[in-house]
PDB file of C-alpha atoms in Angstrom:
ATOM      1  CA  UNK A  10      59.340 -48.240 254.282  1.00 94.00           C
ATOM      2  CA  UNK A  11      56.633 -45.988 252.675  1.00 97.00           C
ATOM      3  CA  UNK A  12      57.069 -42.290 251.525  1.00 97.00           C
ATOM      4  CA  UNK A  13      55.143 -39.581 250.584  1.00 97.00           C
ATOM      5  CA  UNK A  14      55.739 -40.253 247.204  1.00 97.00           C
ATOM      6  CA  UNK A  15      53.869 -44.086 247.810  1.00 98.00           C
ATOM      7  CA  UNK A  16      51.211 -42.300 249.595  1.00 98.00           C
ATOM      8  CA  UNK A  17      50.352 -39.477 246.641  1.00 98.00           C
ATOM      9  CA  UNK A  18      50.700 -42.597 243.873  1.00 98.00           C
ATOM     10  CA  UNK A  19      48.192 -44.941 245.735  1.00 98.00           C
ATOM     11  CA  UNK A  20      45.740 -41.947 246.424  1.00 98.00           C
ATOM     12  CA  UNK A  21      45.887 -40.934 243.081  1.00 98.00           C
ATOM     13  CA  UNK A  22      45.534 -44.488 241.825  1.00 98.00           C
ATOM     14  CA  UNK A  23      42.012 -44.809 243.535  1.00 98.00           C
ATOM     15  CA  UNK A  24      38.866 -44.247 241.578  1.00 96.00           C
ATOM     16  CA  UNK A  25      38.018 -40.527 241.426  1.00 96.00           C
ATOM     17  CA  UNK A  26      40.420 -39.257 243.933  1.00 98.00           C
ATOM     18  CA  UNK A  27      41.740 -35.492 243.233  1.00 98.00           C
ATOM     19  CA  UNK A  28      44.894 -33.393 244.747  1.00 98.00           C
ATOM     20  CA  UNK A  29      44.536 -30.077 245.648  1.00 97.00           C
ATOM     21  CA  UNK A  30      46.421 -27.849 248.059  1.00 96.00           C
ATOM     22  CA  UNK A  31      44.900 -27.788 251.930  1.00 94.00           C
ATOM     23  CA  UNK A  32      46.631 -24.969 254.346  1.00 93.00           C
ATOM     24  CA  UNK A  33      50.251 -26.388 254.325  1.00 93.00           C
ATOM     25  CA  UNK A  34      49.410 -29.817 253.103  1.00 96.00           C
ATOM     26  CA  UNK A  35      48.046 -31.819 250.149  1.00 98.00           C
ATOM     27  CA  UNK A  36      44.628 -33.064 250.415  1.00 98.00           C
ATOM     28  CA  UNK A  37      43.328 -36.137 248.566  1.00 98.00           C
ATOM     29  CA  UNK A  38      39.477 -36.670 248.012  1.00 97.00           C
ATOM     30  CA  UNK A  39      36.627 -37.989 246.654  1.00 97.00           C
ATOM     31  CA  UNK A  40      33.405 -36.287 247.756  1.00 94.00           C
ATOM     32  CA  UNK A  41      35.345 -35.778 250.871  1.00 96.00           C
ATOM     33  CA  UNK A  42      39.148 -35.398 251.951  1.00 97.00           C
ATOM     34  CA  UNK A  43      40.108 -38.960 253.227  1.00 98.00           C
ATOM     35  CA  UNK A  44      43.613 -37.928 253.857  1.00 98.00           C
ATOM     36  CA  UNK A  45      46.038 -35.444 253.846  1.00 98.00           C
ATOM     37  CA  UNK A  46      50.110 -35.308 253.027  1.00 98.00           C
ATOM     38  CA  UNK A  47      52.396 -33.322 255.440  1.00 98.00           C
ATOM     39  CA  UNK A  48      54.728 -30.837 253.175  1.00 96.00           C
ATOM     40  CA  UNK A  49      57.730 -32.621 254.584  1.00 97.00           C
ATOM     41  CA  UNK A  50      56.040 -36.003 253.351  1.00 96.00           C
ATOM     42  CA  UNK A  51      56.633 -38.139 256.427  1.00 97.00           C
ATOM     43  CA  UNK A  52      53.335 -38.022 257.860  1.00 98.00           C
ATOM     44  CA  UNK A  53      49.736 -38.110 256.765  1.00 98.00           C
ATOM     45  CA  UNK A  54      46.620 -37.576 258.387  1.00 98.00           C
ATOM     46  CA  UNK A  55      43.883 -40.531 257.178  1.00 98.00           C
ATOM     47  CA  UNK A  56      39.957 -40.236 258.286  1.00 98.00           C
ATOM     48  CA  UNK A  57      39.050 -43.683 259.714  1.00 98.00           C
ATOM     49  CA  UNK A  58      35.712 -44.486 261.806  1.00 97.00           C
ATOM     50  CA  UNK A  59      36.429 -44.626 265.568  1.00 95.00           C
ATOM     51  CA  UNK A  60      36.542 -48.093 265.592  1.00 96.00           C
ATOM     52  CA  UNK A  61      38.988 -48.306 262.909  1.00 97.00           C
ATOM     53  CA  UNK A  62      41.245 -45.671 264.166  1.00 97.00           C
ATOM     54  CA  UNK A  63      41.209 -47.655 267.882  1.00 96.00           C
ATOM     55  CA  UNK A  64      41.760 -50.881 266.083  1.00 96.00           C
ATOM     56  CA  UNK A  65      44.737 -49.283 263.760  1.00 96.00           C
ATOM     57  CA  UNK A  66      46.097 -47.265 266.889  1.00 97.00           C
ATOM     58  CA  UNK A  67      46.242 -50.727 269.199  1.00 96.00           C
ATOM     59  CA  UNK A  68      47.709 -52.898 266.369  1.00 94.00           C
ATOM     60  CA  UNK A  69      50.410 -50.006 265.127  1.00 95.00           C
ATOM     61  CA  UNK A  70      51.080 -47.718 267.965  1.00 95.00           C
ATOM     62  CA  UNK A  71      53.987 -46.643 266.448  1.00 95.00           C
ATOM     63  CA  UNK A  72      52.226 -45.852 263.017  1.00 97.00           C
ATOM     64  CA  UNK A  73      49.027 -44.476 264.044  1.00 98.00           C
ATOM     65  CA  UNK A  74      48.452 -41.929 266.524  1.00 97.00           C
ATOM     66  CA  UNK A  75      45.215 -39.895 267.105  1.00 97.00           C
ATOM     67  CA  UNK A  76      45.310 -36.423 265.754  1.00 97.00           C
ATOM     68  CA  UNK A  77      44.942 -34.326 269.282  1.00 94.00           C
ATOM     69  CA  UNK A  78      41.788 -32.278 269.911  1.00 92.00           C
ATOM     70  CA  UNK A  79      38.489 -32.372 268.423  1.00 95.00           C
ATOM     71  CA  UNK A  80      39.610 -33.910 264.778  1.00 94.00           C
ATOM     72  CA  UNK A  81      41.310 -37.192 266.212  1.00 95.00           C
ATOM     73  CA  UNK A  82      37.685 -37.717 267.954  1.00 95.00           C
ATOM     74  CA  UNK A  83      36.208 -37.437 264.305  1.00 95.00           C
ATOM     75  CA  UNK A  84      38.760 -40.408 263.579  1.00 97.00           C
ATOM     76  CA  UNK A  85      41.502 -38.244 262.089  1.00 98.00           C
ATOM     77  CA  UNK A  86      44.380 -40.346 262.734  1.00 98.00           C
ATOM     78  CA  UNK A  87      48.105 -39.291 261.942  1.00 98.00           C
ATOM     79  CA  UNK A  88      50.313 -41.717 260.565  1.00 98.00           C
ATOM     80  CA  UNK A  89      54.072 -41.886 260.291  1.00 98.00           C
ATOM     81  CA  UNK A  90      54.718 -43.145 256.819  1.00 98.00           C
ATOM     82  CA  UNK A  91      58.142 -44.617 257.695  1.00 97.00           C
ATOM     83  CA  UNK A  92      56.806 -47.162 260.097  1.00 97.00           C
ATOM     84  CA  UNK A  93      54.223 -48.539 257.218  1.00 96.00           C
ATOM     85  CA  UNK A  94      55.124 -50.825 254.949  1.00 97.00           C
ATOM     86  CA  UNK A  95      53.508 -50.071 251.487  1.00 97.00           C
ATOM     87  CA  UNK A  96      50.711 -52.673 251.739  1.00 97.00           C
ATOM     88  CA  UNK A  97      49.875 -51.511 254.959  1.00 96.00           C
ATOM     89  CA  UNK A  98      49.697 -47.515 253.742  1.00 98.00           C
ATOM     90  CA  UNK A  99      47.601 -48.923 250.589  1.00 98.00           C
ATOM     91  CA  UNK A 100      44.957 -51.118 253.275  1.00 97.00           C
ATOM     92  CA  UNK A 101      44.627 -47.731 255.172  1.00 97.00           C
ATOM     93  CA  UNK A 102      44.118 -45.522 252.432  1.00 98.00           C
ATOM     94  CA  UNK A 103      41.881 -47.535 250.750  1.00 98.00           C
ATOM     95  CA  UNK A 104      39.588 -47.937 254.045  1.00 97.00           C
ATOM     96  CA  UNK A 105      39.202 -44.118 254.375  1.00 98.00           C
ATOM     97  CA  UNK A 106      38.859 -43.551 250.622  1.00 98.00           C
ATOM     98  CA  UNK A 107      35.501 -45.990 250.670  1.00 96.00           C
ATOM     99  CA  UNK A 108      34.453 -43.594 253.840  1.00 94.00           C
ATOM    100  CA  UNK A 109      34.861 -40.402 251.307  1.00 96.00           C
ATOM    101  CA  UNK A 110      32.244 -41.776 248.666  1.00 94.00           C
ATOM    102  CA  UNK A 111      29.658 -39.511 247.952  1.00 89.00           C
ATOM    103  CA  UNK A 112      26.507 -40.444 249.927  1.00 84.00           C
ATOM    104  CA  UNK A 113      24.215 -42.374 248.061  1.00 78.00           C
ATOM    105  CA  UNK A 114      20.477 -40.946 247.235  1.00 70.00           C
ATOM    106  CA  UNK A 115      17.220 -43.124 248.670  1.00 67.00           C
TER     107      UNK A 115
END
């Protein structure tokens, strides 16, 4: 069972990640925000690609749910932390962190 403290520890261990307030949540970002943690530490919103979101929600519907509205259509997914193990949370955060890297110049 993962916790908000696990999320914070894992997210901040990913290279270049910083934490800052984001409305009533804590946001973790590299070049872009890739996860926000609810103030109560029970849920988080993680940014996946549409395909990753669909797969995660199909694989573990009790843990992953698309955020309602346009945010969910952009890949933002609510995660119930208690429904995940720490290894599963790490995998999800690493996936989202990779997409938040600075764009490479050509």
